[in-house]
Coordinates of C-alpha atoms in Angstrom, one line a residue:
Chain A
X1 CA -5.7 -29.0 13.8
X2 CA -2.8 -27.9 11.7
X3 CA -3.6 -28.2 8.0
X4 CA -0.4 -26.7 6.7
X5 CA 3.0 -26.6 8.4
X6 CA 6.5 -25.6 7.3
X7 CA 9.6 -27.0 8.9
X8 CA 12.8 -24.9 8.9
X9 CA 12.1 -23.7 5.4
X10 CA 15.1 -22.1 3.6
X11 CA 15.2 -20.2 0.4
X12 CA 18.2 -18.1 -0.6
X13 CA 18.5 -16.0 -3.8
X14 CA 21.7 -14.9 -5.4
X15 CA 21.6 -11.3 -6.4
X16 CA 24.9 -9.9 -7.9
X17 CA 27.2 -12.1 -5.9
X18 CA 25.3 -11.3 -2.7
X19 CA 23.1 -13.8 -1.1
X20 CA 19.6 -12.6 -0.1
X21 CA 18.2 -14.8 2.6
X22 CA 14.5 -14.5 1.7
X23 CA 13.5 -17.4 4.0
X24 CA 15.9 -18.5 6.7
X25 CA 14.5 -21.3 8.7
X26 CA 10.8 -20.5 8.7
X27 CA 8.4 -22.5 10.9
X28 CA 4.8 -21.5 10.5
X29 CA 1.5 -23.4 10.6
X30 CA -2.0 -22.7 9.5
X31 CA -4.8 -24.2 11.6
X32 CA -7.9 -25.6 10.0
X33 CA -10.8 -23.2 9.4
X34 CA -8.9 -20.3 10.9
X35 CA -7.1 -17.2 9.6
X36 CA -3.4 -17.1 10.1
X37 CA -1.8 -13.8 9.5
X38 CA 1.8 -13.2 8.3
X39 CA 3.0 -9.6 8.9
X40 CA 6.2 -7.8 8.0
X41 CA 7.4 -4.9 5.9
X42 CA 8.0 -5.0 2.2
X43 CA 11.0 -7.2 1.2
X44 CA 10.9 -9.4 4.3
X45 CA 10.1 -12.5 2.4
X46 CA 6.3 -12.8 2.9
X47 CA 5.5 -13.4 -0.8
X48 CA 8.5 -15.7 -1.2
X49 CA 7.1 -17.9 1.5
X50 CA 3.7 -18.0 -0.2
X51 CA 5.3 -18.9 -3.5
X52 CA 7.5 -21.6 -2.0
X53 CA 4.4 -23.2 -0.3
X54 CA 2.6 -23.2 -3.6
X55 CA 5.6 -24.8 -5.3
X56 CA 6.6 -21.8 -7.6
X57 CA 10.0 -22.1 -6.1
X58 CA 11.9 -25.2 -4.9
X59 CA 13.0 -24.8 -1.3
X60 CA 16.7 -25.0 -0.6
X61 CA 16.1 -27.1 2.5
X62 CA 13.3 -27.7 5.0
X63 CA 10.0 -29.3 4.6
X64 CA 6.4 -28.4 3.9
X65 CA 3.5 -30.6 5.2
X66 CA 0.0 -30.3 3.8
X67 CA -2.7 -32.2 5.6
X68 CA 0.1 -34.4 7.1
X69 CA 1.7 -35.2 3.7
X70 CA 5.2 -34.0 2.8
X71 CA 4.8 -31.9 -0.2
X72 CA 8.4 -30.5 -0.4
X73 CA 8.9 -32.3 -3.7
X74 CA 6.8 -30.0 -5.9
X75 CA 6.9 -32.0 -9.1
X76 CA 5.5 -35.2 -7.6
X77 CA 2.8 -33.3 -5.6
X78 CA 1.7 -30.6 -7.9
X79 CA -1.8 -31.8 -8.3
X80 CA -2.3 -32.4 -4.6
X81 CA -1.0 -28.8 -3.9
X82 CA -3.2 -27.2 -6.5
X83 CA -6.3 -29.2 -5.3
X84 CA -5.7 -27.9 -1.7
X85 CA -4.1 -24.5 -1.9
X86 CA -5.1 -21.5 -4.1
X87 CA -3.9 -18.0 -4.0
X88 CA -5.3 -14.5 -4.4
X89 CA -2.5 -12.0 -5.5
X90 CA -2.0 -8.5 -4.5
X91 CA -2.5 -6.5 -7.7
X92 CA -5.7 -7.5 -9.4
X93 CA -4.8 -5.7 -12.6
X94 CA -1.7 -7.9 -13.0
X95 CA -3.4 -11.2 -12.2
X96 CA -5.8 -11.1 -15.2
X97 CA -5.1 -11.4 -18.9
X98 CA -6.3 -8.0 -20.2
X99 CA -7.5 -9.6 -23.5
X100 CA -9.7 -12.2 -21.7
X101 CA -13.2 -11.6 -20.6
X102 CA -14.2 -12.8 -17.1
X103 CA -15.8 -15.8 -18.6
X104 CA -12.7 -16.9 -20.7
X105 CA -10.5 -16.3 -17.7
X106 CA -12.6 -18.5 -15.4
X107 CA -13.3 -21.1 -18.1
X108 CA -9.6 -21.5 -18.7
X109 CA -9.1 -22.2 -15.0
X110 CA -12.1 -24.6 -15.0
X111 CA -10.7 -26.5 -18.0
X112 CA -7.5 -27.2 -16.1
X113 CA -9.5 -28.8 -13.3
X114 CA -11.7 -31.0 -15.4
X115 CA -13.2 -31.3 -18.8
X116 CA -16.5 -29.5 -19.0
X117 CA -18.4 -28.4 -22.1
X118 CA -18.8 -24.6 -22.4
X119 CA -22.5 -24.6 -21.4
X120 CA -22.0 -26.6 -18.3
X121 CA -18.9 -24.6 -17.4
X122 CA -21.0 -21.4 -17.7
X123 CA -23.4 -22.7 -15.1
X124 CA -20.5 -23.5 -12.7
X125 CA -18.9 -20.2 -13.2
X126 CA -22.1 -18.3 -12.7
X127 CA -22.6 -20.2 -9.4
X128 CA -19.2 -19.1 -8.2
X129 CA -19.7 -15.5 -9.3
X130 CA -23.0 -15.4 -7.4
X131 CA -21.1 -16.4 -4.3
X132 CA -18.7 -13.5 -4.6
X133 CA -21.6 -11.1 -5.3
X134 CA -21.8 -10.8 -9.1
X135 CA -24.6 -11.2 -11.6
X136 CA -24.3 -12.8 -15.1
X137 CA -23.5 -9.6 -16.9
X138 CA -20.0 -9.5 -15.6
X139 CA -19.1 -12.6 -17.7
X140 CA -18.6 -10.6 -20.9
X141 CA -16.5 -7.8 -19.2
X142 CA -12.8 -7.3 -19.7
X143 CA -10.5 -6.4 -16.8
X144 CA -10.2 -2.8 -17.8
X145 CA -14.0 -2.4 -17.5
X146 CA -13.9 -3.5 -13.9
X147 CA -12.7 -1.8 -10.7
X148 CA -9.9 -3.1 -8.5
X149 CA -12.4 -4.3 -5.9
X150 CA -14.5 -6.1 -8.5
X151 CA -11.4 -7.8 -10.0
X152 CA -10.3 -8.8 -6.6
X153 CA -13.7 -10.5 -5.9
X154 CA -13.4 -12.3 -9.2
X155 CA -9.9 -13.4 -8.1
X156 CA -11.4 -14.9 -5.0
X157 CA -14.0 -16.6 -7.1
X158 CA -11.3 -18.0 -9.3
X159 CA -9.4 -19.4 -6.3
X160 CA -12.6 -21.1 -5.1
X161 CA -13.3 -22.8 -8.4
X162 CA -11.1 -25.7 -7.4
X163 CA -12.7 -26.1 -3.9
X164 CA -9.5 -25.6 -2.0
X165 CA -9.0 -26.1 1.7
X166 CA -6.6 -23.3 2.0
X167 CA -6.5 -19.9 0.3
X168 CA -3.4 -17.8 0.5
X169 CA -4.3 -14.1 0.4
X170 CA -1.2 -12.1 -0.6
X171 CA -2.1 -8.5 0.5
X172 CA -5.5 -8.8 -1.2
X173 CA -6.6 -5.3 -0.1
X174 CA -3.5 -3.2 -0.1
X175 CA -4.4 -1.6 -3.5
X176 CA -8.0 -0.9 -2.5
X177 CA -9.6 2.0 -0.6
X178 CA -11.3 1.8 2.8
X179 CA -14.9 1.0 1.8
X180 CA -13.9 -1.6 -0.7
X181 CA -11.5 -3.2 1.8
X182 CA -14.3 -3.7 4.2
X183 CA -16.5 -5.3 1.5
X184 CA -13.7 -7.7 0.6
X185 CA -13.0 -8.6 4.3
X186 CA -16.7 -9.3 4.9
X187 CA -16.9 -11.4 1.8
X188 CA -13.9 -13.4 2.9
X189 CA -15.4 -13.9 6.4
X190 CA -18.6 -15.3 4.9
X191 CA -16.8 -17.6 2.5
X192 CA -14.7 -19.0 5.3
X193 CA -17.9 -20.0 7.1
X194 CA -19.6 -21.4 4.0
X195 CA -16.7 -23.4 2.6
X196 CA -14.8 -24.1 5.8
X197 CA -11.7 -22.5 4.4
X198 CA -8.4 -21.8 6.1
X199 CA -6.6 -18.6 5.2
X200 CA -3.0 -17.6 5.2
X201 CA -3.4 -13.8 5.2
X202 CA -0.3 -11.9 4.2
X203 CA -0.2 -8.2 5.0
X204 CA 1.8 -5.3 6.3
X205 CA -1.1 -3.7 7.9
X206 CA -1.4 -4.8 11.6
X207 CA -4.7 -2.9 12.1
X208 CA -6.4 -4.9 9.4
X209 CA -5.0 -8.1 10.7
X210 CA -6.2 -7.3 14.2
X211 CA -9.8 -7.7 13.0
X212 CA -9.7 -10.8 11.0
X213 CA -7.0 -13.2 12.2
X214 CA -6.9 -15.9 14.8
X215 CA -3.1 -16.3 14.8
X216 CA -0.3 -13.9 13.9
X217 CA 3.2 -14.6 12.7
X218 CA 5.6 -11.6 12.6
X219 CA 8.4 -11.9 10.1
X220 CA 11.6 -9.9 9.7
X221 CA 14.0 -10.5 6.9
X222 CA 13.6 -14.2 6.4
X223 CA 12.9 -15.1 10.0
X224 CA 9.9 -15.3 12.3
X225 CA 10.5 -13.0 15.3
X226 CA 7.3 -13.5 17.2
X227 CA 4.1 -15.5 16.9
X228 CA 1.1 -16.4 18.9
X229 CA -2.7 -16.0 19.2
X230 CA -4.0 -12.6 18.0
X231 CA -5.0 -11.4 21.5
X232 CA -1.5 -12.1 22.9
X233 CA 0.3 -10.4 20.2
X234 CA -2.0 -7.4 20.2
X235 CA -2.2 -6.9 24.0
X236 CA 1.3 -8.0 24.9
X237 CA 3.7 -7.5 22.0
X238 CA 7.2 -8.4 23.2
X239 CA 9.6 -8.3 20.3
X240 CA 10.8 -4.7 19.6
X241 CA 9.9 -5.2 15.9
X242 CA 6.3 -6.1 16.7
X243 CA 6.1 -3.0 18.9
X244 CA 7.5 -1.0 16.1
X245 CA 4.9 -2.3 13.7
X246 CA 2.1 -1.5 16.1
X247 CA 3.4 2.0 16.6
X248 CA 3.7 2.4 12.8
X249 CA 0.1 1.4 12.3
X250 CA -0.9 4.2 14.6
X251 CA 1.5 6.6 12.9
X252 CA 3.6 7.1 16.0
X253 CA 7.1 6.6 14.6
X254 CA 8.8 9.9 14.9
X255 CA 12.2 8.8 13.9
X256 CA 12.7 10.4 10.5
X257 CA 16.0 8.9 9.3
X258 CA 16.1 5.7 7.4
X259 CA 18.2 2.9 8.7
X260 CA 19.1 0.3 6.2
X261 CA 19.2 -3.3 7.0
X262 CA 22.7 -4.7 6.7
X263 CA 23.8 -8.3 6.7
X264 CA 24.6 -9.0 10.3
X265 CA 25.4 -11.9 12.6
X266 CA 23.1 -12.7 15.4
X267 CA 19.8 -10.9 15.8
X268 CA 18.8 -9.4 12.5
X269 CA 16.9 -6.5 14.1
X270 CA 19.7 -5.2 16.3
X271 CA 20.6 -2.3 14.0
X272 CA 17.2 -0.8 14.4
X273 CA 16.7 -1.9 18.0
X274 CA 16.9 0.5 21.0
X275 CA 17.7 -2.3 23.4
X276 CA 20.7 -3.4 21.5
X277 CA 23.6 -4.8 23.6
X278 CA 26.4 -7.3 23.2
X279 CA 24.1 -10.2 23.7
X280 CA 22.5 -9.4 20.4
X281 CA 25.5 -10.7 18.4
X282 CA 24.3 -14.2 19.3
X283 CA 21.2 -15.4 17.6
X284 CA 18.3 -15.3 20.1
X285 CA 16.5 -18.6 20.9
X286 CA 12.8 -19.2 20.9
X287 CA 11.1 -18.5 24.3
X288 CA 7.6 -19.3 25.2
X289 CA 6.1 -16.4 27.2
X290 CA 2.5 -17.4 27.4
X291 CA 0.7 -20.5 26.2
X292 CA 1.3 -20.6 22.4
X293 CA 3.0 -17.2 22.4
X294 CA 6.6 -17.4 21.3
X295 CA 9.3 -14.8 20.9
X296 CA 12.9 -14.6 19.6
X297 CA 14.6 -11.9 21.7
X298 CA 17.2 -11.8 24.4
X299 CA 15.4 -9.2 26.4
X300 CA 12.2 -11.1 27.1
Chain B
X1 CA -5.6 34.7 7.7
X2 CA -5.4 35.3 4.0
X3 CA -7.1 32.9 1.5
X4 CA -4.4 31.3 -0.6
X5 CA -6.4 29.2 -2.9
X6 CA -10.0 29.8 -3.9
X7 CA -12.0 27.4 -6.1
X8 CA -15.3 28.7 -7.5
X9 CA -17.9 26.5 -9.2
X10 CA -15.3 24.2 -10.7
X11 CA -16.7 21.6 -13.1
X12 CA -14.6 19.3 -15.2
X13 CA -15.5 16.9 -17.9
X14 CA -13.0 14.7 -19.7
X15 CA -13.3 14.5 -23.5
X16 CA -14.0 10.8 -23.8
X17 CA -16.0 10.3 -20.6
X18 CA -19.7 10.8 -20.2
X19 CA -20.3 12.3 -16.8
X20 CA -18.5 15.1 -15.1
X21 CA -15.3 14.3 -13.2
X22 CA -15.9 17.2 -10.9
X23 CA -19.1 19.0 -10.3
X24 CA -19.5 22.5 -8.8
X25 CA -16.5 22.4 -6.5
X26 CA -16.2 25.4 -4.2
X27 CA -13.8 25.8 -1.4
X28 CA -11.2 28.2 0.1
X29 CA -7.9 27.2 1.5
X30 CA -6.3 29.6 3.9
X31 CA -2.6 30.1 4.6
X32 CA -1.1 27.7 7.1
X33 CA -4.0 25.3 6.9
X34 CA -3.9 21.6 6.0
X35 CA -7.0 20.7 4.0
X36 CA -7.6 16.9 3.6
X37 CA -9.5 15.7 0.6
X38 CA -10.9 12.2 1.1
X39 CA -12.8 10.0 -1.2
X40 CA -12.8 6.6 -2.9
X41 CA -10.8 5.8 -6.0
X42 CA -12.5 7.5 -8.9
X43 CA -14.1 10.2 -6.8
X44 CA -12.1 12.9 -8.6
X45 CA -9.4 13.6 -6.0
X46 CA -6.5 13.5 -8.5
X47 CA -8.5 15.5 -11.1
X48 CA -8.8 18.2 -8.5
X49 CA -5.0 18.2 -7.9
X50 CA -4.4 18.3 -11.6
X51 CA -6.7 21.2 -12.2
X52 CA -5.0 23.2 -9.5
X53 CA -1.8 22.6 -11.4
X54 CA -3.6 23.2 -14.6
X55 CA -2.1 20.0 -16.2
X56 CA -5.4 18.6 -17.4
X57 CA -5.5 17.1 -21.0
X58 CA -5.9 19.8 -23.6
X59 CA -9.5 19.1 -24.7
X60 CA -10.9 18.9 -21.3
X61 CA -14.1 20.9 -20.7
X62 CA -13.5 23.3 -17.8
X63 CA -16.0 25.6 -16.1
X64 CA -15.4 27.9 -13.1
X65 CA -12.2 29.4 -11.8
X66 CA -9.3 28.6 -9.6
X67 CA -7.7 31.6 -7.9
X68 CA -4.2 31.2 -6.4
X69 CA -3.0 34.2 -4.6
X70 CA -4.3 36.9 -7.0
X71 CA -4.1 34.9 -10.3
X72 CA -6.8 33.0 -12.0
X73 CA -4.9 29.8 -13.0
X74 CA -7.1 29.1 -16.1
X75 CA -6.4 32.5 -17.7
X76 CA -2.7 32.6 -17.1
X77 CA -0.2 32.1 -20.0
X78 CA 2.1 29.1 -20.2
X79 CA 5.1 31.1 -19.0
X80 CA 3.4 32.5 -15.9
X81 CA 2.1 29.1 -15.1
X82 CA 5.6 27.7 -15.3
X83 CA 6.5 30.1 -12.5
X84 CA 3.7 28.8 -10.4
X85 CA 3.9 25.1 -11.1
X86 CA 6.6 23.4 -9.1
X87 CA 7.7 26.8 -7.8
X88 CA 4.9 28.3 -5.9
X89 CA 2.9 25.1 -5.8
X90 CA 5.0 22.1 -4.9
X91 CA 3.7 18.6 -5.6
X92 CA 4.3 15.1 -4.2
X93 CA 2.7 12.5 -6.3
X94 CA 1.4 9.1 -5.3
X95 CA 3.8 6.7 -7.0
X96 CA 7.4 7.8 -6.4
X97 CA 8.8 5.3 -8.9
X98 CA 6.7 6.9 -11.7
X99 CA 7.5 10.5 -10.7
X100 CA 11.1 10.2 -11.7
X101 CA 12.6 9.5 -15.1
X102 CA 14.0 6.0 -15.0
X103 CA 16.9 6.6 -17.3
X104 CA 18.3 9.7 -15.7
X105 CA 20.1 9.8 -12.3
X106 CA 18.4 11.4 -9.4
X107 CA 21.2 14.0 -9.2
X108 CA 20.7 15.0 -12.9
X109 CA 17.0 15.4 -12.4
X110 CA 17.3 17.4 -9.1
X111 CA 19.9 19.7 -10.5
X112 CA 17.9 20.2 -13.7
X113 CA 15.0 21.2 -11.5
X114 CA 16.9 23.6 -9.4
X115 CA 18.5 25.2 -12.5
X116 CA 15.2 25.8 -14.3
X117 CA 13.1 26.8 -11.3
X118 CA 15.6 28.7 -9.1
X119 CA 18.1 29.8 -11.8
X120 CA 21.0 28.5 -9.8
X121 CA 23.8 28.3 -12.2
X122 CA 26.7 26.6 -10.4
X123 CA 26.7 22.9 -9.9
X124 CA 28.4 23.3 -6.5
X125 CA 25.7 25.7 -5.3
X126 CA 23.1 23.1 -6.4
X127 CA 24.9 20.5 -4.5
X128 CA 25.1 22.5 -1.3
X129 CA 21.4 23.3 -1.5
X130 CA 20.5 19.6 -2.1
X131 CA 22.6 18.6 0.9
X132 CA 20.7 21.0 3.1
X133 CA 17.4 19.8 1.9
X134 CA 18.3 16.1 2.2
X135 CA 19.3 16.5 5.8
X136 CA 15.9 18.1 6.4
X137 CA 14.0 15.1 5.1
X138 CA 16.3 12.6 6.8
X139 CA 18.4 11.4 3.9
X140 CA 22.0 11.0 4.9
X141 CA 24.3 10.0 2.1
X142 CA 23.6 12.7 -0.4
X143 CA 26.3 11.7 -2.8
X144 CA 25.2 8.1 -3.2
X145 CA 21.6 9.0 -3.7
X146 CA 22.4 11.7 -6.3
X147 CA 24.4 9.1 -8.3
X148 CA 21.7 6.5 -8.1
X149 CA 19.0 5.8 -10.7
X150 CA 15.4 5.6 -9.4
X151 CA 15.3 1.8 -9.5
X152 CA 18.2 1.6 -7.2
X153 CA 16.4 3.4 -4.4
X154 CA 13.6 2.3 -2.2
X155 CA 10.1 3.8 -2.3
X156 CA 10.7 5.6 1.0
X157 CA 14.0 7.2 -0.2
X158 CA 12.4 8.3 -3.5
X159 CA 9.4 9.8 -1.7
X160 CA 11.8 11.7 0.6
X161 CA 13.7 12.9 -2.4
X162 CA 10.4 14.0 -4.0
X163 CA 9.5 15.9 -0.8
X164 CA 12.9 17.6 -0.8
X165 CA 12.4 18.6 -4.4
X166 CA 9.0 19.9 -3.8
X167 CA 10.2 22.0 -0.9
X168 CA 13.4 23.3 -2.6
X169 CA 11.5 26.3 -4.0
X170 CA 9.9 27.3 -0.7
X171 CA 6.4 26.8 -2.2
X172 CA 3.4 28.6 -0.8
X173 CA 1.2 25.6 -1.3
X174 CA 2.1 21.9 -1.2
X175 CA -0.1 19.4 -2.9
X176 CA 0.4 15.9 -1.6
X177 CA -1.6 13.4 -3.7
X178 CA -1.7 10.1 -1.7
X179 CA 2.0 10.4 -0.9
X180 CA 2.2 7.3 1.1
X181 CA -0.3 4.9 -0.3
X182 CA 2.3 2.8 -2.1
X183 CA 4.6 2.6 0.9
X184 CA 4.5 0.1 3.7
X185 CA 3.4 0.9 7.3
X186 CA 6.8 1.7 8.9
X187 CA 7.9 3.9 6.1
X188 CA 4.5 5.5 5.8
X189 CA 4.6 6.4 9.5
X190 CA 8.0 8.0 9.0
X191 CA 6.9 10.0 6.0
X192 CA 3.7 11.3 7.6
X193 CA 5.6 12.4 10.7
X194 CA 8.2 14.0 8.4
X195 CA 5.5 16.0 6.6
X196 CA 3.9 17.0 9.9
X197 CA 7.2 18.3 11.2
X198 CA 8.0 20.2 8.0
X199 CA 4.6 21.7 7.9
X200 CA 5.1 23.2 11.3
X201 CA 8.7 24.3 10.7
X202 CA 8.0 25.9 7.4
X203 CA 4.4 26.9 8.1
X204 CA 3.3 25.2 4.9
X205 CA -0.2 25.3 3.4
X206 CA -1.0 21.8 2.4
X207 CA -3.7 20.2 0.2
X208 CA -3.6 16.6 1.3
X209 CA -5.3 14.0 -0.8
X210 CA -5.9 10.6 0.5
X211 CA -8.4 7.7 0.8
X212 CA -7.1 6.9 4.3
X213 CA -9.2 8.4 7.0
X214 CA -6.6 7.6 9.6
X215 CA -4.2 10.1 8.0
X216 CA -6.9 12.7 7.9
X217 CA -7.4 12.1 11.6
X218 CA -3.8 12.9 12.5
X219 CA -2.9 15.5 9.8
X220 CA -5.6 17.8 8.8
X221 CA -7.7 20.7 10.3
X222 CA -10.2 20.9 7.5
X223 CA -11.8 18.1 5.5
X224 CA -13.6 17.8 2.3
X225 CA -15.4 14.6 1.4
X226 CA -15.6 13.9 -2.3
X227 CA -17.9 11.3 -3.9
X228 CA -18.3 10.9 -7.7
X229 CA -17.0 14.4 -8.3
X230 CA -19.2 16.2 -5.8
X231 CA -18.5 17.6 -2.4
X232 CA -20.6 15.6 0.0
X233 CA -19.4 17.3 3.2
X234 CA -17.0 20.1 4.0
X235 CA -16.2 20.4 7.7
X236 CA -13.6 20.4 10.3
X237 CA -11.8 17.2 11.3
X238 CA -13.4 16.9 14.7
X239 CA -16.9 17.4 13.4
X240 CA -16.3 14.9 10.7
X241 CA -15.4 12.1 13.1
X242 CA -17.9 12.9 15.8
X243 CA -21.0 14.0 13.9
X244 CA -20.9 13.3 10.2
X245 CA -23.9 14.8 8.5
X246 CA -24.0 13.2 5.1
X247 CA -25.1 9.6 4.6
X248 CA -22.1 8.7 2.4
X249 CA -19.7 10.2 5.0
X250 CA -21.3 8.2 7.7
X251 CA -20.9 5.0 5.7
X252 CA -17.2 5.9 5.0
X253 CA -16.5 6.5 8.7
X254 CA -18.3 3.3 9.7
X255 CA -16.2 1.2 7.3
X256 CA -13.1 3.0 8.6
X257 CA -14.0 2.1 12.2
X258 CA -14.5 -1.6 11.2
X259 CA -11.0 -2.1 10.1
X260 CA -9.2 0.0 12.7

């Protein structure tokens, strides 16, 4: 069942008289108790999508549905959104107040949810910290005394304090090294089982996503270009951009020159595409290639 | 093959820290080789790069010696060191945005570098040299990039500029300290292939520092595994992936296999 769905979500930003189409008609969905991955290179709008879903930005048009309820109006639905969706940000050093101990950070979050006296709050916080693999001694530590991986685990704990249904993971491991990444991924796996969580996993690393996701959306400059179940995307990538990403994750791109993305009509990817032809000036339509596997490209 | 860089019993202890940042490091890097140094964050990788450049903080406790060519880097005077740093040893750092001065244009910084290291006097000569270097690293519009300030360029463009700068002096050794870990996959792939191509073309000797075993797998001949300042394993690439000896190395390769 779909727990979260966006319907033609649009968000444009004005930067120095130019319009940046961060989201340009995005349809994605997150299924219950599954991990949905969103891939794309930096600047393609992944984080904007996360922030729009959370209500940090108001969408220009389009709708967002959470458990069947329209939550596009952020102001009216703020509590409902916060109760259901929480987020873990990319840079753990930026997502904590450097002057707060772990306890004060988490207690602050707890106070927003409900009024609890300090002693009782302490119990709840220790419970959560145990779940993410900490002992009591971490309560009095400051962010600079903890490593990136430890902070990221506390971040996950903080997201769980509110018992959300969905956790958005915005590149949670891109600042961490290999062994820490594995530890975090295993922790996320376990928590998904225990708390029946749904994840929206944002990343630029296809290899990582291959191991953890059930469903993949590939995004390119404000648009979804291909989506489908993980096996389909991995075994049978059809959009040239998806193929490029897979090649990149194996370090096979030999092309050394940089091609910049320009504002174009029609298919956005055409400037970097080898298959380019006249057809590409028209925007490609969605085609279903296998069950549940969709692609936006003229050559499929 | 001639040994280019020899490190003997190097131990380093920072002033305010308790333990050693590096303990008894010994290795030799031969000309034309790519040596990969792999380890987690905090394992001493960057300290090693800094000590080869001799840019550690003043009151750091240093034991052992680093021999580059025929010189012991720790006994050289500041002036001789200046001739080695950036000239005979080129460096590409991890964070391209932090490696440039944000209030000076790229052109100003590049020309300044060429003037001081290569003693090129004329601006037009600098410009010609830069144009040649830029085409090597796949940057096309030289003029625009030279006029830009670091924040106006993307991470990939800055890292290419960085590589062009490092190679402008024809260094004998290139130190690449996690050159791609702040870039995204497509750009990372391009930069890595660029480095591979340049290494072959110019027959560079490279000290490649990374935490990403995938990069070791495609780039390096020799590998050194660092953990908490100690060398845990020193071997060739093939042996590392097929029959790792050390327990820590085994774990590292296991976790690497899990996410690839």
